[in-house]
Every structure is written in C-alpha cells, then in structure tokens.
Coordinates of N, CA and C in Angstrom, one line a residue:
V1190 N -138.0 -112.0 -61.1 CA -138.4 -112.1 -59.7 C -138.4 -110.8 -59.0
V1191 N -137.3 -110.0 -59.3 CA -137.1 -108.7 -58.7 C -138.2 -107.8 -59.2
V1192 N -138.5 -107.8 -60.5 CA -139.5 -106.9 -61.0 C -140.9 -107.2 -60.4
Q1193 N -141.2 -108.5 -60.3 CA -142.5 -108.9 -59.6 C -142.6 -108.4 -58.2
K1194 N -141.5 -108.4 -57.5 CA -141.5 -108.0 -56.1 C -141.7 -106.4 -56.0
V1195 N -141.1 -105.7 -57.0 CA -141.2 -104.3 -57.0 C -142.7 -103.9 -57.4
V1196 N -143.2 -104.6 -58.4 CA -144.6 -104.4 -58.8 C -145.5 -104.7 -57.6
Q1197 N -145.3 -105.8 -56.9 CA -146.2 -106.1 -55.8 C -146.1 -105.1 -54.7
Y1198 N -144.9 -104.6 -54.4 CA -144.7 -103.6 -53.4 C -145.4 -102.3 -53.8
L1199 N -145.2 -101.8 -55.0 CA -145.9 -100.6 -55.5 C -147.4 -100.8 -55.5
T1200 N -147.9 -101.9 -55.9 CA -149.3 -102.2 -55.8 C -149.9 -102.1 -54.4
N1201 N -149.2 -102.7 -53.5 CA -149.6 -102.6 -52.1 C -149.6 -101.2 -51.5
A1202 N -148.5 -100.5 -51.9 CA -148.4 -99.1 -51.5 C -149.5 -98.2 -52.0
V1203 N -149.9 -98.4 -53.3 CA -151.0 -97.6 -53.9 C -152.3 -98.0 -53.2
K1204 N -152.5 -99.2 -53.0 CA -153.8 -99.7 -52.4 C -153.9 -99.1 -50.9
A1205 N -152.8 -99.1 -50.2 CA -152.8 -98.6 -48.8 C -153.0 -97.1 -48.8
N1206 N -152.5 -96.4 -49.8 CA -152.5 -94.9 -49.7 C -153.4 -94.2 -50.7
F1207 N -154.2 -94.9 -51.4 CA -155.0 -94.3 -52.4 C -156.1 -93.5 -51.8
D1208 N -156.2 -92.2 -52.2 CA -157.2 -91.3 -51.8 C -158.1 -90.9 -53.0
A1209 N -159.3 -91.4 -53.0 CA -160.1 -91.2 -54.2 C -160.4 -89.7 -54.4
A1210 N -160.6 -89.0 -53.3 CA -160.9 -87.5 -53.4 C -159.7 -86.8 -54.0
K1211 N -158.5 -87.1 -53.6 CA -157.3 -86.4 -54.2 C -157.2 -86.8 -55.7
A1212 N -157.4 -88.1 -56.0 CA -157.3 -88.6 -57.3 C -158.3 -87.9 -58.2
D1213 N -159.5 -87.7 -57.7 CA -160.5 -87.1 -58.5 C -160.2 -85.6 -58.7
T1214 N -159.6 -85.0 -57.7 CA -159.2 -83.6 -57.8 C -158.2 -83.4 -58.9
I1215 N -157.2 -84.3 -58.9 CA -156.2 -84.2 -60.0 C -156.8 -84.5 -61.3
F1216 N -157.7 -85.4 -61.4 CA -158.3 -85.8 -62.7 C -159.2 -84.6 -63.2
Q1217 N -159.9 -84.0 -62.3 CA -160.8 -82.9 -62.7 C -160.0 -81.7 -63.1
A1218 N -158.8 -81.5 -62.5 CA -157.9 -80.4 -62.8 C -157.4 -80.5 -64.3
A1219 N -157.4 -81.7 -64.8 CA -156.9 -81.9 -66.2 C -158.0 -81.4 -67.1
G1220 N -159.2 -81.1 -66.7 CA -160.2 -80.6 -67.5 C -160.8 -81.7 -68.5
A1221 N -161.0 -81.4 -69.7 CA -161.6 -82.3 -70.7 C -160.5 -83.2 -71.3
V1222 N -159.3 -82.9 -71.0 CA -158.1 -83.6 -71.6 C -157.7 -84.8 -70.6
E1223 N -157.6 -86.0 -71.2 CA -157.2 -87.1 -70.4 C -155.7 -86.9 -70.1
P1224 N -155.3 -87.1 -68.8 CA -153.9 -87.0 -68.4 C -153.1 -88.0 -69.2
A1225 N -151.9 -87.6 -69.6 CA -151.0 -88.5 -70.4 C -150.6 -89.7 -69.6
W1226 N -150.4 -89.6 -68.3 CA -150.0 -90.7 -67.5 C -151.0 -91.8 -67.5
L1227 N -152.3 -91.5 -67.6 CA -153.3 -92.5 -67.6 C -153.2 -93.5 -68.7
A1228 N -153.0 -93.0 -69.9 CA -152.9 -93.8 -71.1 C -151.7 -94.8 -70.9
T1229 N -150.6 -94.3 -70.3 CA -149.5 -95.2 -70.1 C -149.8 -96.3 -69.1
M1230 N -150.5 -95.9 -68.0 CA -150.9 -96.9 -67.0 C -151.8 -97.9 -67.5
L1231 N -152.7 -97.6 -68.4 CA -153.7 -98.5 -68.9 C -153.1 -99.6 -69.9
Q1232 N -151.8 -99.4 -70.3 CA -151.2 -100.4 -71.1 C -150.7 -101.6 -70.4
S1233 N -150.6 -101.5 -69.1 CA -150.1 -102.6 -68.3 C -151.2 -103.4 -67.7
L1234 N -151.1 -104.7 -67.8 CA -152.1 -105.6 -67.2 C -152.1 -105.5 -65.6
E1235 N -150.9 -105.4 -65.1 CA -150.8 -105.2 -63.6 C -151.5 -103.9 -63.1
T1236 N -151.3 -102.8 -63.9 CA -152.0 -101.6 -63.5 C -153.5 -101.7 -63.7
R1237 N -153.9 -102.3 -64.7 CA -155.4 -102.5 -64.9 C -156.0 -103.3 -63.8
K1238 N -155.3 -104.3 -63.4 CA -155.8 -105.1 -62.2 C -155.8 -104.3 -61.0
L1239 N -154.9 -103.4 -60.8 CA -154.9 -102.5 -59.6 C -156.1 -101.6 -59.7
I1240 N -156.4 -101.1 -60.9 CA -157.5 -100.2 -61.1 C -158.8 -101.0 -60.7
Y1241 N -158.9 -102.2 -61.1 CA -160.1 -103.0 -60.8 C -160.2 -103.2 -59.3
Q1242 N -159.1 -103.4 -58.6 CA -159.2 -103.6 -57.2 C -159.6 -102.3 -56.5
L1243 N -159.0 -101.2 -56.9 CA -159.3 -99.9 -56.3 C -160.8 -99.6 -56.6
S1244 N -161.3 -99.9 -57.8 CA -162.7 -99.6 -58.1 C -163.7 -100.4 -57.2
E1245 N -163.2 -101.5 -56.7 CA -164.1 -102.2 -55.7 C -164.3 -101.4 -54.4
E1246 N -163.2 -100.8 -54.0 CA -163.3 -100.0 -52.7 C -163.8 -98.6 -52.9
H1247 N -163.6 -98.1 -54.1 CA -164.0 -96.7 -54.3 C -164.9 -96.6 -55.6
E1248 N -166.1 -97.1 -55.4 CA -167.0 -97.1 -56.6 C -167.4 -95.8 -57.1
N1249 N -167.3 -94.7 -56.4 CA -167.7 -93.4 -56.8 C -166.6 -92.5 -57.3
S1250 N -165.4 -93.1 -57.5 CA -164.3 -92.3 -57.9 C -164.4 -92.0 -59.4
L1251 N -164.4 -90.7 -59.7 CA -164.4 -90.3 -61.2 C -163.3 -90.9 -61.9
L1252 N -162.1 -90.8 -61.4 CA -160.9 -91.3 -62.1 C -161.0 -92.7 -62.3
L1253 N -161.3 -93.5 -61.3 CA -161.4 -95.0 -61.5 C -162.5 -95.4 -62.5
N1254 N -163.6 -94.7 -62.4 CA -164.7 -95.0 -63.3 C -164.3 -94.7 -64.7
Y1255 N -163.7 -93.6 -64.9 CA -163.2 -93.2 -66.3 C -162.2 -94.2 -66.8
A1256 N -161.3 -94.6 -65.9 CA -160.2 -95.6 -66.3 C -160.8 -96.9 -66.7
V1257 N -161.8 -97.4 -66.0 CA -162.5 -98.6 -66.3 C -163.2 -98.5 -67.6
Q1258 N -163.9 -97.4 -67.9 CA -164.5 -97.2 -69.2 C -163.5 -97.2 -70.3
R1259 N -162.4 -96.5 -70.1 CA -161.3 -96.5 -71.1 C -160.7 -97.9 -71.3
I1260 N -160.6 -98.7 -70.3 CA -160.1 -100.0 -70.4 C -161.1 -100.8 -71.3
A1261 N -162.3 -100.7 -71.0 CA -163.3 -101.4 -71.8 C -163.3 -100.9 -73.3
S1262 N -163.2 -99.6 -73.5 CA -163.2 -99.1 -74.9 C -161.9 -99.5 -75.6
D1263 N -160.9 -99.8 -74.9 CA -159.6 -100.2 -75.5 C -159.6 -101.7 -75.8
G1264 N -160.7 -102.4 -75.6 CA -160.9 -103.8 -76.0 C -160.6 -104.8 -74.9
H1265 N -160.5 -104.4 -73.7 CA -160.2 -105.3 -72.6 C -161.5 -105.7 -71.8
W1266 N -162.6 -105.8 -72.6 CA -163.9 -106.0 -72.0 C -164.0 -107.4 -71.3
K1267 N -163.3 -108.4 -71.9 CA -163.4 -109.7 -71.2 C -162.6 -109.7 -69.9
E1268 N -161.5 -109.0 -69.9 CA -160.7 -108.9 -68.7 C -161.6 -108.2 -67.5
I1269 N -162.4 -107.3 -67.9 CA -163.3 -106.6 -66.9 C -164.3 -107.6 -66.3
I1270 N -164.8 -108.4 -67.2 CA -165.8 -109.4 -66.8 C -165.1 -110.5 -65.9
E1271 N -164.0 -110.9 -66.3 CA -163.3 -112.0 -65.6 C -162.6 -111.6 -64.3
H1272 N -161.9 -110.4 -64.3 CA -161.1 -110.0 -63.2 C -161.6 -108.7 -62.5
G1273 N -162.5 -108.0 -63.1 CA -162.9 -106.7 -62.6 C -163.8 -106.7 -61.4
G1274 N -164.6 -107.7 -61.2 CA -165.4 -107.7 -60.0 C -166.6 -106.7 -60.2
K1275 N -167.3 -106.6 -59.1 CA -168.5 -105.7 -59.1 C -168.2 -104.3 -59.4
G1276 N -167.3 -103.7 -58.7 CA -167.0 -102.3 -58.9 C -166.6 -101.9 -60.3
A1277 N -165.7 -102.7 -60.9 CA -165.2 -102.4 -62.2 C -166.3 -102.6 -63.3
L1278 N -167.1 -103.6 -63.1 CA -168.2 -103.8 -64.1 C -169.3 -102.8 -63.9
Y1279 N -169.5 -102.4 -62.7 CA -170.4 -101.3 -62.4 C -170.0 -100.0 -63.1
A1280 N -168.7 -99.7 -63.0 CA -168.2 -98.5 -63.7 C -168.3 -98.6 -65.2
A1281 N -168.1 -99.8 -65.7 CA -168.3 -100.0 -67.2 C -169.7 -99.8 -67.5
C1282 N -170.6 -100.4 -66.7 CA -172.0 -100.4 -67.0 C -172.7 -99.0 -66.9
T1283 N -172.0 -98.1 -66.2 CA -172.6 -96.7 -66.1 C -172.6 -96.0 -67.4
S1284 N -171.7 -96.4 -68.3 CA -171.7 -95.8 -69.6 C -172.4 -96.7 -70.5
Y1285 N -173.6 -96.3 -71.0 CA -174.4 -97.1 -71.8 C -173.6 -97.7 -73.1
P1286 N -172.9 -96.8 -73.8 CA -172.2 -97.4 -75.0 C -171.1 -98.5 -74.6
V1287 N -170.5 -98.3 -73.4 CA -169.5 -99.3 -73.0 C -170.2 -100.5 -72.6
F1288 N -171.3 -100.4 -71.9 CA -172.1 -101.6 -71.5 C -172.5 -102.3 -72.7
C1289 N -173.1 -101.6 -73.7 CA -173.6 -102.3 -74.9 C -172.4 -103.0 -75.6
H1290 N -171.3 -102.4 -75.6 CA -170.1 -103.0 -76.3 C -169.7 -104.3 -75.6
I1291 N -169.7 -104.2 -74.3 CA -169.3 -105.4 -73.5 C -170.3 -106.5 -73.7
L1292 N -171.6 -106.2 -73.7 CA -172.7 -107.2 -73.9 C -172.6 -107.7 -75.3
R1293 N -172.4 -106.8 -76.3 CA -172.4 -107.3 -77.7 C -171.2 -108.2 -77.9
E1294 N -170.0 -107.9 -77.4 CA -168.9 -108.7 -77.6 C -169.0 -110.1 -76.9
T1295 N -169.6 -110.0 -75.7 CA -169.9 -111.3 -75.0 C -170.8 -112.2 -75.8
L1296 N -171.9 -111.6 -76.3 CA -172.9 -112.4 -77.0 C -172.3 -112.9 -78.3
A1297 N -171.5 -112.1 -79.0 CA -170.9 -112.5 -80.3 C -169.9 -113.6 -80.1
E1298 N -169.1 -113.6 -79.0 CA -168.2 -114.7 -78.7 C -168.9 -116.0 -78.4
V1299 N -170.0 -115.9 -77.7 CA -170.7 -117.1 -77.3 C -171.4 -117.6 -78.6
C1300 N -172.0 -116.8 -79.4 CA -172.7 -117.2 -80.6 C -171.8 -117.8 -81.6
S1301 N -170.5 -117.4 -81.6 CA -169.6 -117.9 -82.6 C -169.0 -119.3 -82.2
D1302 N -169.3 -119.7 -81.0 CA -168.8 -121.0 -80.5 C -169.9 -122.1 -80.9
S1303 N -169.6 -122.9 -81.8 CA -170.5 -123.9 -82.3 C -170.8 -125.1 -81.3
S1304 N -169.9 -125.2 -80.3 CA -170.1 -126.2 -79.3 C -171.1 -125.9 -78.2
V1305 N -171.7 -124.7 -78.2 CA -172.6 -124.2 -77.2 C -174.0 -124.8 -77.5
S1306 N -174.5 -125.6 -76.5 CA -175.8 -126.2 -76.7 C -176.8 -125.5 -75.8
E1307 N -176.4 -125.1 -74.7 CA -177.2 -124.4 -73.7 C -176.6 -123.0 -73.4
F1308 N -177.2 -122.0 -74.1 CA -176.7 -120.6 -74.0 C -176.4 -120.1 -72.6
A1309 N -177.4 -120.3 -71.7 CA -177.3 -119.8 -70.4 C -176.2 -120.5 -69.5
Q1310 N -175.7 -121.6 -70.0 CA -174.7 -122.4 -69.2 C -173.3 -122.0 -69.6
V1311 N -173.1 -121.1 -70.6 CA -171.8 -120.7 -71.0 C -171.2 -119.9 -69.8
P1312 N -170.0 -120.3 -69.3 CA -169.4 -119.6 -68.2 C -169.3 -118.0 -68.4
L1313 N -168.9 -117.6 -69.5 CA -168.8 -116.1 -69.8 C -170.1 -115.4 -69.6
V1314 N -171.2 -116.0 -70.1 CA -172.5 -115.5 -70.0 C -173.0 -115.5 -68.5
R1315 N -172.8 -116.6 -67.8 CA -173.2 -116.7 -66.4 C -172.4 -115.6 -65.6
T1316 N -171.1 -115.5 -65.9 CA -170.4 -114.5 -65.1 C -170.9 -113.1 -65.4
F1317 N -171.1 -112.8 -66.7 CA -171.6 -111.5 -67.0 C -172.9 -111.2 -66.4
V1318 N -173.8 -112.1 -66.5 CA -175.2 -111.9 -65.9 C -175.1 -111.7 -64.4
A1319 N -174.3 -112.5 -63.7 CA -174.1 -112.4 -62.3 C -173.5 -111.1 -61.9
R1320 N -172.6 -110.6 -62.7 CA -172.0 -109.3 -62.3 C -172.8 -108.1 -62.7
T1321 N -173.9 -108.3 -63.4 CA -174.8 -107.2 -63.8 C -176.0 -107.1 -62.8
E1322 N -176.1 -108.0 -61.9 CA -177.2 -108.0 -61.0 C -177.3 -106.7 -60.1
F1323 N -176.2 -106.1 -59.8 CA -176.2 -105.0 -58.9 C -176.6 -103.7 -59.7
C1324 N -176.6 -103.7 -61.0 CA -176.9 -102.6 -61.8 C -178.2 -102.8 -62.5
E1325 N -179.3 -102.3 -62.0 CA -180.6 -102.7 -62.4 C -180.9 -102.6 -63.9
H1326 N -180.5 -101.4 -64.5 CA -180.8 -101.3 -65.9 C -180.0 -102.3 -66.7
A1327 N -178.7 -102.5 -66.3 CA -177.9 -103.5 -67.0 C -178.4 -104.9 -66.9
F1328 N -178.9 -105.3 -65.7 CA -179.4 -106.6 -65.5 C -180.7 -106.8 -66.3
L1329 N -181.6 -105.8 -66.3 CA -182.8 -106.0 -67.0 C -182.6 -106.1 -68.5
Y1330 N -181.7 -105.2 -69.0 CA -181.4 -105.2 -70.4 C -180.8 -106.5 -70.8
T1331 N -179.9 -107.0 -70.0 CA -179.2 -108.3 -70.3 C -180.3 -109.4 -70.3
Q1332 N -181.1 -109.5 -69.3 CA -182.1 -110.5 -69.3 C -183.1 -110.5 -70.5
L1333 N -183.5 -109.3 -70.9 CA -184.3 -109.1 -72.0 C -183.7 -109.7 -73.3
L1334 N -182.4 -109.4 -73.5 CA -181.7 -109.9 -74.7 C -181.5 -111.4 -74.6
L1335 N -181.3 -111.9 -73.4 CA -181.1 -113.4 -73.3 C -182.4 -114.1 -73.5

C-alpha cells in the first residue's frame, strides 16, 4: 500500500511538472546514445503508463516519442494499443518499422485465434483501427491490409 501511494505521488508530481522542452533538451544532449536512465524506466509498467499519459499531452516531445517507440520495439506493442491512447500510438506509428511490427503482431494474434469468425469484430483489431484513424498513412495502410 505504501509503495502504491509513493508511486502515485511521484506519477502526479511528474505529470504536474513535466516540461517537454526541457526533457527534449536533456535527451538531445545525450546525442546518439540512449540515456541509461531511460532503459531502467521502461522496465516498469507504471513508468510506461506514465509515458503514455504524458505522450497524450505532449505529442511532439522527442523524448516521449522515442520512449514509446522503444516500448514497442521491446515487445509491449499490445500494451500501447490497449493503454497508450492516441498520443502513444501516434508516436509508435511515426516510425514505419514500429508501426509495421505492431500491425503484424496484431494480425498474427488475431489469425492464430481459431474462434474468430468475423475478423473486423475482434476487439484488438477494432481498437487498433480506431486508434490509427488520426494518422492518415497508418489508417490507410491498415485498411488496405484488412
């Protein structure tokens, strides 16, 4: 209970004080090397959820966009679809390889389910398509494949 309260307090503090411009400056200062603290942060579900929430408010943040792309490449693509919202999925879709990976994994999971009779009715597919509507190239590509 204490740990949950501390995590919630820290999450609220970060959301209230996050400055995308400062975060991007720190991120850019690291150059081509990923900051060591980012890899540690991405290991925690709570931190990833915080990144998703921040990416909703700060869609143009280089740090947050990179973090979402890293989350997707680390295999948490379903988490982005389910919890990420528009900003996180947009960040993932801006990287064509990441977008293709998420789409491929979504379709593979649906196709492996023998109980699926109506492809477009699968909740994961509906959620993915709905969340790609804001990103024209992603939406069009998804519709063409479906």
